Amino acid sequence: MAKKKEKEMTEKRAFEILHAFVERTTAVRDHSLFRDGRIDDYSQPQLRITLFSGHQIEIRSNVPSDQREGESFESLAARVRPFTVISESIYLMNVFDAIDFLSYFDDEKYQRINLEAYRRDFNDRYVDENLIDWEAIVPDRENEDVRISDSQVAEGWMYGDLVHRDLHSSRPPVRDLPLPFRRLAAFSYYSSLAIMAVNLLSELEATWGERAVSLL
């Protein structure tokens, strides 16, 4: 598969990218999960396993099971999904590049933002998957057991549970994991992404002023 050709960064393109980023991230920040603070809890996965007599096991997580809350999170995940899609203008690496490009025109304004920290965190969590919270091991009768990271499980939930119905055969067997595990991974993965984007928006507002950002 041919690699996507990168567009040359220009001042016009940089501002277009930032305008789209600010517009989308403002919508993320206005989401109900952000307004009431639940996003912070969801970004930190918690799993409690209780053993009872008679070999009974109860598994609970901090992911709500009610339908309304699930639909609320699905709407948030849909808003942040483009930040991880390389073909989207607001793919976060594009946003970082746009800010970096503009820093040559106004060092005082743009270089106050620690882009390297953002690049590292985004790359480790959402590109190269060097940073994972947990792994699942799925038994395979014909081959070796398959190890699946929480990032892969979260993406499997996005494409296999939310956006589409079936996962591509080349993807890890995320469907073999129970839905609560897929949801636990998704809540953490996309909530953390939402927080990262909103933090970057807040830094832009702090350096430029909220009015300047809103006029992008």
PDB file of C-alpha atoms in Angstrom:
ATOM      1  CA  MET A   1       0.000   0.000   0.000  1.00  0.00           C
ATOM      2  CA  ALA A   2       1.442   3.351  -1.041  1.00  0.00           C
ATOM      3  CA  LYS A   3       2.243   5.780   1.708  1.00  0.00           C
ATOM      4  CA  LYS A   4      -0.011   8.816   1.859  1.00  0.00           C
ATOM      5  CA  LYS A   5       1.708  11.754   0.167  1.00  0.00           C
ATOM      6  CA  GLU A   6       2.282  14.549   2.632  1.00  0.00           C
ATOM      7  CA  LYS A   7       1.133  18.032   1.661  1.00  0.00           C
ATOM      8  CA  GLU A   8       3.640  20.839   1.845  1.00  0.00           C
ATOM      9  CA  MET A   9       3.114  22.974   4.920  1.00  0.00           C
ATOM     10  CA  THR A  10       2.420  26.617   4.142  1.00  0.00           C
ATOM     11  CA  GLU A  11       1.181  29.454   6.309  1.00  0.00           C
ATOM     12  CA  LYS A  12      -2.273  29.168   4.713  1.00  0.00           C
ATOM     13  CA  ARG A  13      -2.440  25.414   5.307  1.00  0.00           C
ATOM     14  CA  ALA A  14      -1.164  25.791   8.874  1.00  0.00           C
ATOM     15  CA  PHE A  15      -3.950  28.203   9.734  1.00  0.00           C
ATOM     16  CA  GLU A  16      -6.537  25.985   7.996  1.00  0.00           C
ATOM     17  CA  ILE A  17      -5.417  23.016  10.096  1.00  0.00           C
ATOM     18  CA  LEU A  18      -5.518  25.018  13.325  1.00  0.00           C
ATOM     19  CA  HIS A  19      -8.929  26.461  12.467  1.00  0.00           C
ATOM     20  CA  ALA A  20     -10.320  22.950  11.973  1.00  0.00           C
ATOM     21  CA  PHE A  21      -8.591  21.729  15.132  1.00  0.00           C
ATOM     22  CA  VAL A  22      -9.972  24.558  17.272  1.00  0.00           C
ATOM     23  CA  GLU A  23     -13.470  24.044  15.889  1.00  0.00           C
ATOM     24  CA  ARG A  24     -13.461  20.299  16.556  1.00  0.00           C
ATOM     25  CA  THR A  25     -11.742  20.490  19.950  1.00  0.00           C
ATOM     26  CA  THR A  26     -14.133  23.160  21.166  1.00  0.00           C
ATOM     27  CA  ALA A  27     -16.949  20.723  20.408  1.00  0.00           C
ATOM     28  CA  VAL A  28     -15.085  18.063  22.394  1.00  0.00           C
ATOM     29  CA  ARG A  29     -14.653  20.396  25.367  1.00  0.00           C
ATOM     30  CA  ASP A  30     -18.338  21.327  25.256  1.00  0.00           C
ATOM     31  CA  HIS A  31     -19.368  17.666  25.532  1.00  0.00           C
ATOM     32  CA  SER A  32     -21.294  16.714  28.661  1.00  0.00           C
ATOM     33  CA  LEU A  33     -18.597  14.249  29.786  1.00  0.00           C
ATOM     34  CA  PHE A  34     -16.155  17.153  29.962  1.00  0.00           C
ATOM     35  CA  ARG A  35     -18.556  19.593  31.571  1.00  0.00           C
ATOM     36  CA  ASP A  36     -19.296  17.315  34.547  1.00  0.00           C
ATOM     37  CA  GLY A  37     -15.755  15.953  34.923  1.00  0.00           C
ATOM     38  CA  ARG A  38     -16.508  12.293  34.194  1.00  0.00           C
ATOM     39  CA  ILE A  39     -13.904  12.285  31.429  1.00  0.00           C
ATOM     40  CA  ASP A  40     -11.090  12.230  34.007  1.00  0.00           C
ATOM     41  CA  ASP A  41     -12.404   9.047  35.626  1.00  0.00           C
ATOM     42  CA  TYR A  42     -12.938   7.304  32.298  1.00  0.00           C
ATOM     43  CA  SER A  43      -9.396   8.061  31.144  1.00  0.00           C
ATOM     44  CA  GLN A  44      -8.083   5.874  33.989  1.00  0.00           C
ATOM     45  CA  PRO A  45      -9.345   2.292  33.564  1.00  0.00           C
ATOM     46  CA  GLN A  46     -10.283   0.449  36.736  1.00  0.00           C
ATOM     47  CA  LEU A  47     -11.116  -3.225  36.918  1.00  0.00           C
ATOM     48  CA  ARG A  48     -12.236  -4.956  40.131  1.00  0.00           C
ATOM     49  CA  ILE A  49     -12.378  -8.750  40.312  1.00  0.00           C
ATOM     50  CA  THR A  50     -14.144 -10.338  43.294  1.00  0.00           C
ATOM     51  CA  LEU A  51     -13.840 -14.047  44.082  1.00  0.00           C
ATOM     52  CA  PHE A  52     -16.736 -15.759  45.857  1.00  0.00           C
ATOM     53  CA  SER A  53     -17.088 -19.234  47.307  1.00  0.00           C
ATOM     54  CA  GLY A  54     -18.033 -21.873  44.770  1.00  0.00           C
ATOM     55  CA  HIS A  55     -15.542 -20.454  42.248  1.00  0.00           C
ATOM     56  CA  GLN A  56     -17.847 -17.589  41.299  1.00  0.00           C
ATOM     57  CA  ILE A  57     -16.203 -14.443  39.954  1.00  0.00           C
ATOM     58  CA  GLU A  58     -17.608 -10.951  39.669  1.00  0.00           C
ATOM     59  CA  ILE A  59     -15.882  -8.458  37.380  1.00  0.00           C
ATOM     60  CA  ARG A  60     -16.678  -4.756  37.565  1.00  0.00           C
ATOM     61  CA  SER A  61     -15.096  -1.715  35.941  1.00  0.00           C
ATOM     62  CA  ASN A  62     -15.582   2.038  36.128  1.00  0.00           C
ATOM     63  CA  VAL A  63     -17.261   1.971  32.715  1.00  0.00           C
ATOM     64  CA  PRO A  64     -21.014   2.489  33.098  1.00  0.00           C
ATOM     65  CA  SER A  65     -23.337  -0.155  31.688  1.00  0.00           C
ATOM     66  CA  ASP A  66     -26.443   1.975  31.126  1.00  0.00           C
ATOM     67  CA  GLN A  67     -27.354   2.710  27.519  1.00  0.00           C
ATOM     68  CA  ARG A  68     -27.637   6.486  27.843  1.00  0.00           C
ATOM     69  CA  GLU A  69     -24.120   6.827  29.216  1.00  0.00           C
ATOM     70  CA  GLY A  70     -22.814   4.484  26.526  1.00  0.00           C
ATOM     71  CA  GLU A  71     -24.388   6.596  23.798  1.00  0.00           C
ATOM     72  CA  SER A  72     -22.957   9.733  25.372  1.00  0.00           C
ATOM     73  CA  PHE A  73     -19.457   8.281  25.234  1.00  0.00           C
ATOM     74  CA  GLU A  74     -19.965   7.072  21.661  1.00  0.00           C
ATOM     75  CA  SER A  75     -20.685  10.638  20.590  1.00  0.00           C
ATOM     76  CA  LEU A  76     -17.475  11.819  22.282  1.00  0.00           C
ATOM     77  CA  ALA A  77     -15.411   9.040  20.681  1.00  0.00           C
ATOM     78  CA  ALA A  78     -16.780   9.997  17.254  1.00  0.00           C
ATOM     79  CA  ARG A  79     -15.679  13.605  17.824  1.00  0.00           C
ATOM     80  CA  VAL A  80     -12.086  12.670  18.704  1.00  0.00           C
ATOM     81  CA  ARG A  81     -11.601   9.833  16.208  1.00  0.00           C
ATOM     82  CA  PRO A  82     -10.249  12.132  13.408  1.00  0.00           C
ATOM     83  CA  PHE A  83      -7.325  13.087  15.648  1.00  0.00           C
ATOM     84  CA  THR A  84      -5.922   9.560  15.083  1.00  0.00           C
ATOM     85  CA  VAL A  85      -6.724   9.196  11.360  1.00  0.00           C
ATOM     86  CA  ILE A  86      -3.712  10.064   9.202  1.00  0.00           C
ATOM     87  CA  SER A  87      -5.847  11.138   6.233  1.00  0.00           C
ATOM     88  CA  GLU A  88      -7.638  13.790   8.291  1.00  0.00           C
ATOM     89  CA  SER A  89      -6.387  17.392   8.338  1.00  0.00           C
ATOM     90  CA  ILE A  90      -6.702  17.426  12.140  1.00  0.00           C
ATOM     91  CA  TYR A  91      -4.626  14.290  12.616  1.00  0.00           C
ATOM     92  CA  LEU A  92      -2.721  15.478  15.676  1.00  0.00           C
ATOM     93  CA  MET A  93       0.697  15.159  14.066  1.00  0.00           C
ATOM     94  CA  ASN A  94      -0.547  17.629  11.421  1.00  0.00           C
ATOM     95  CA  VAL A  95      -1.679  19.981  14.188  1.00  0.00           C
ATOM     96  CA  PHE A  96       1.729  19.789  15.864  1.00  0.00           C
ATOM     97  CA  ASP A  97       3.437  20.466  12.521  1.00  0.00           C
ATOM     98  CA  ALA A  98       1.194  23.473  11.900  1.00  0.00           C
ATOM     99  CA  ILE A  99       2.045  25.006  15.271  1.00  0.00           C
ATOM    100  CA  ASP A 100       5.733  24.236  14.745  1.00  0.00           C
ATOM    101  CA  PHE A 101       5.661  25.869  11.283  1.00  0.00           C
ATOM    102  CA  LEU A 102       4.042  29.038  12.611  1.00  0.00           C
ATOM    103  CA  SER A 103       6.626  29.285  15.383  1.00  0.00           C
ATOM    104  CA  TYR A 104       9.106  30.508  12.781  1.00  0.00           C
ATOM    105  CA  PHE A 105       6.918  33.572  12.275  1.00  0.00           C
ATOM    106  CA  ASP A 106       6.237  34.311  15.942  1.00  0.00           C
ATOM    107  CA  ASP A 107       8.604  32.582  18.361  1.00  0.00           C
ATOM    108  CA  GLU A 108       7.219  34.404  21.373  1.00  0.00           C
ATOM    109  CA  LYS A 109       3.677  33.174  20.826  1.00  0.00           C
ATOM    110  CA  TYR A 110       4.101  29.617  19.590  1.00  0.00           C
ATOM    111  CA  GLN A 111       7.208  28.257  21.264  1.00  0.00           C
ATOM    112  CA  ARG A 112       5.711  28.512  24.731  1.00  0.00           C
ATOM    113  CA  ILE A 113       3.912  25.243  23.950  1.00  0.00           C
ATOM    114  CA  ASN A 114       5.970  22.108  24.619  1.00  0.00           C
ATOM    115  CA  LEU A 115       5.266  20.398  21.315  1.00  0.00           C
ATOM    116  CA  GLU A 116       7.888  17.724  21.860  1.00  0.00           C
ATOM    117  CA  ALA A 117       6.028  16.459  24.921  1.00  0.00           C
ATOM    118  CA  TYR A 118       2.787  16.322  22.953  1.00  0.00           C
ATOM    119  CA  ARG A 119       4.472  14.557  20.033  1.00  0.00           C
ATOM    120  CA  ARG A 120       6.060  12.000  22.346  1.00  0.00           C
ATOM    121  CA  ASP A 121       2.853  11.269  24.247  1.00  0.00           C
ATOM    122  CA  PHE A 122       0.759  11.023  21.089  1.00  0.00           C
ATOM    123  CA  ASN A 123       3.315   8.860  19.301  1.00  0.00           C
ATOM    124  CA  ASP A 124       3.760   6.491  22.242  1.00  0.00           C
ATOM    125  CA  ARG A 125       0.050   6.025  22.827  1.00  0.00           C
ATOM    126  CA  TYR A 126      -1.609   6.419  19.426  1.00  0.00           C
ATOM    127  CA  VAL A 127       1.020   5.754  16.745  1.00  0.00           C
ATOM    128  CA  ASP A 128       3.697   3.267  17.798  1.00  0.00           C
ATOM    129  CA  GLU A 129       1.824   1.936  20.842  1.00  0.00           C
ATOM    130  CA  ASN A 130       4.888   2.019  23.072  1.00  0.00           C
ATOM    131  CA  LEU A 131       2.608   2.974  25.940  1.00  0.00           C
ATOM    132  CA  ILE A 132      -0.176   0.568  26.883  1.00  0.00           C
ATOM    133  CA  ASP A 133      -2.255   0.118  30.012  1.00  0.00           C
ATOM    134  CA  TRP A 134      -2.853  -3.614  29.720  1.00  0.00           C
ATOM    135  CA  GLU A 135      -2.745  -6.597  27.370  1.00  0.00           C
ATOM    136  CA  ALA A 136      -5.233  -9.390  26.746  1.00  0.00           C
ATOM    137  CA  ILE A 137      -4.182 -12.878  25.678  1.00  0.00           C
ATOM    138  CA  VAL A 138      -6.628 -14.608  23.341  1.00  0.00           C
ATOM    139  CA  PRO A 139      -6.215 -18.401  22.979  1.00  0.00           C
ATOM    140  CA  ASP A 140      -5.757 -19.688  19.447  1.00  0.00           C
ATOM    141  CA  ARG A 141      -6.254 -23.414  18.905  1.00  0.00           C
ATOM    142  CA  GLU A 142      -4.287 -23.527  15.647  1.00  0.00           C
ATOM    143  CA  ASN A 143      -1.482 -21.062  16.333  1.00  0.00           C
ATOM    144  CA  GLU A 144       0.183 -19.374  19.265  1.00  0.00           C
ATOM    145  CA  ASP A 145      -1.946 -17.338  21.632  1.00  0.00           C
ATOM    146  CA  VAL A 146      -2.516 -13.787  20.408  1.00  0.00           C
ATOM    147  CA  ARG A 147      -1.538 -10.842  22.601  1.00  0.00           C
ATOM    148  CA  ILE A 148      -3.718  -7.771  22.112  1.00  0.00           C
ATOM    149  CA  SER A 149      -2.933  -4.367  23.586  1.00  0.00           C
ATOM    150  CA  ASP A 150      -5.627  -2.154  25.057  1.00  0.00           C
ATOM    151  CA  SER A 151      -5.013   0.257  22.154  1.00  0.00           C
ATOM    152  CA  GLN A 152      -5.860  -2.473  19.644  1.00  0.00           C
ATOM    153  CA  VAL A 153      -8.923  -3.432  21.668  1.00  0.00           C
ATOM    154  CA  ALA A 154     -10.080   0.202  21.720  1.00  0.00           C
ATOM    155  CA  GLU A 155      -9.631   0.574  17.976  1.00  0.00           C
ATOM    156  CA  GLY A 156     -11.398  -2.736  17.494  1.00  0.00           C
ATOM    157  CA  TRP A 157     -14.341  -1.360  19.466  1.00  0.00           C
ATOM    158  CA  MET A 158     -14.359   1.787  17.322  1.00  0.00           C
ATOM    159  CA  TYR A 159     -14.314  -0.018  13.986  1.00  0.00           C
ATOM    160  CA  GLY A 160     -16.058  -3.239  14.927  1.00  0.00           C
ATOM    161  CA  ASP A 161     -18.691  -2.098  17.430  1.00  0.00           C
ATOM    162  CA  LEU A 162     -19.334   1.555  16.647  1.00  0.00           C
ATOM    163  CA  VAL A 163     -18.446   2.441  13.049  1.00  0.00           C
ATOM    164  CA  HIS A 164     -18.823  -0.951  11.353  1.00  0.00           C
ATOM    165  CA  ARG A 165     -20.185  -4.336  12.302  1.00  0.00           C
ATOM    166  CA  ASP A 166     -17.352  -6.662  11.288  1.00  0.00           C
ATOM    167  CA  LEU A 167     -13.624  -6.388  11.832  1.00  0.00           C
ATOM    168  CA  HIS A 168     -11.203  -6.971   8.982  1.00  0.00           C
ATOM    169  CA  SER A 169      -9.725 -10.450   9.124  1.00  0.00           C
ATOM    170  CA  SER A 170      -6.180  -9.082   9.438  1.00  0.00           C
ATOM    171  CA  ARG A 171      -7.002  -7.300  12.696  1.00  0.00           C
ATOM    172  CA  PRO A 172      -6.358  -8.984  16.063  1.00  0.00           C
ATOM    173  CA  PRO A 173      -9.313 -11.103  17.246  1.00  0.00           C
ATOM    174  CA  VAL A 174     -10.816  -8.336  19.354  1.00  0.00           C
ATOM    175  CA  ARG A 175     -14.256  -9.880  18.916  1.00  0.00           C
ATOM    176  CA  ASP A 176     -13.128 -12.819  21.044  1.00  0.00           C
ATOM    177  CA  LEU A 177     -13.013 -10.501  24.066  1.00  0.00           C
ATOM    178  CA  PRO A 178     -16.218  -9.742  25.989  1.00  0.00           C
ATOM    179  CA  LEU A 179     -17.905  -6.423  25.220  1.00  0.00           C
ATOM    180  CA  PRO A 180     -17.183  -5.004  28.728  1.00  0.00           C
ATOM    181  CA  PHE A 181     -13.443  -5.357  28.053  1.00  0.00           C
ATOM    182  CA  ARG A 182     -13.768  -3.706  24.651  1.00  0.00           C
ATOM    183  CA  ARG A 183     -15.670  -0.828  26.262  1.00  0.00           C
ATOM    184  CA  LEU A 184     -13.153  -0.510  29.111  1.00  0.00           C
ATOM    185  CA  ALA A 185     -10.304  -0.102  26.606  1.00  0.00           C
ATOM    186  CA  ALA A 186     -12.285   2.315  24.437  1.00  0.00           C
ATOM    187  CA  PHE A 187     -13.330   4.577  27.303  1.00  0.00           C
ATOM    188  CA  SER A 188      -9.722   4.935  28.483  1.00  0.00           C
ATOM    189  CA  TYR A 189      -8.166   5.280  25.025  1.00  0.00           C
ATOM    190  CA  TYR A 190     -10.513   7.901  23.591  1.00  0.00           C
ATOM    191  CA  SER A 191     -11.000   9.799  26.853  1.00  0.00           C
ATOM    192  CA  SER A 192      -7.227  10.249  27.158  1.00  0.00           C
ATOM    193  CA  LEU A 193      -7.112  11.450  23.556  1.00  0.00           C
ATOM    194  CA  ALA A 194      -9.890  13.957  24.221  1.00  0.00           C
ATOM    195  CA  ILE A 195      -8.031  15.296  27.265  1.00  0.00           C
ATOM    196  CA  MET A 196      -4.810  15.657  25.249  1.00  0.00           C
ATOM    197  CA  ALA A 197      -6.566  17.669  22.523  1.00  0.00           C
ATOM    198  CA  VAL A 198      -8.374  19.910  25.013  1.00  0.00           C
ATOM    199  CA  ASN A 199      -5.144  20.543  26.942  1.00  0.00           C
ATOM    200  CA  LEU A 200      -3.474  21.654  23.717  1.00  0.00           C
ATOM    201  CA  LEU A 201      -6.406  23.953  22.926  1.00  0.00           C
ATOM    202  CA  SER A 202      -6.134  25.458  26.406  1.00  0.00           C
ATOM    203  CA  GLU A 203      -2.438  26.148  25.840  1.00  0.00           C
ATOM    204  CA  LEU A 204      -3.213  27.857  22.528  1.00  0.00           C
ATOM    205  CA  GLU A 205      -5.771  30.024  24.276  1.00  0.00           C
ATOM    206  CA  ALA A 206      -3.313  30.874  27.035  1.00  0.00           C
ATOM    207  CA  THR A 207      -0.617  31.997  24.577  1.00  0.00           C
ATOM    208  CA  TRP A 208      -2.799  33.698  21.963  1.00  0.00           C
ATOM    209  CA  GLY A 209      -5.794  34.745  24.028  1.00  0.00           C
ATOM    210  CA  GLU A 210      -9.202  33.071  23.739  1.00  0.00           C
ATOM    211  CA  ARG A 211     -10.539  35.664  21.303  1.00  0.00           C
ATOM    212  CA  ALA A 212      -7.624  35.210  18.923  1.00  0.00           C
ATOM    213  CA  VAL A 213      -8.123  31.434  18.951  1.00  0.00           C
ATOM    214  CA  SER A 214     -11.873  31.720  18.366  1.00  0.00           C
ATOM    215  CA  LEU A 215     -11.202  33.828  15.254  1.00  0.00           C
ATOM    216  CA  LEU A 216      -8.959  31.245  13.594  1.00  0.00           C
TER     217      LEU A 216
END
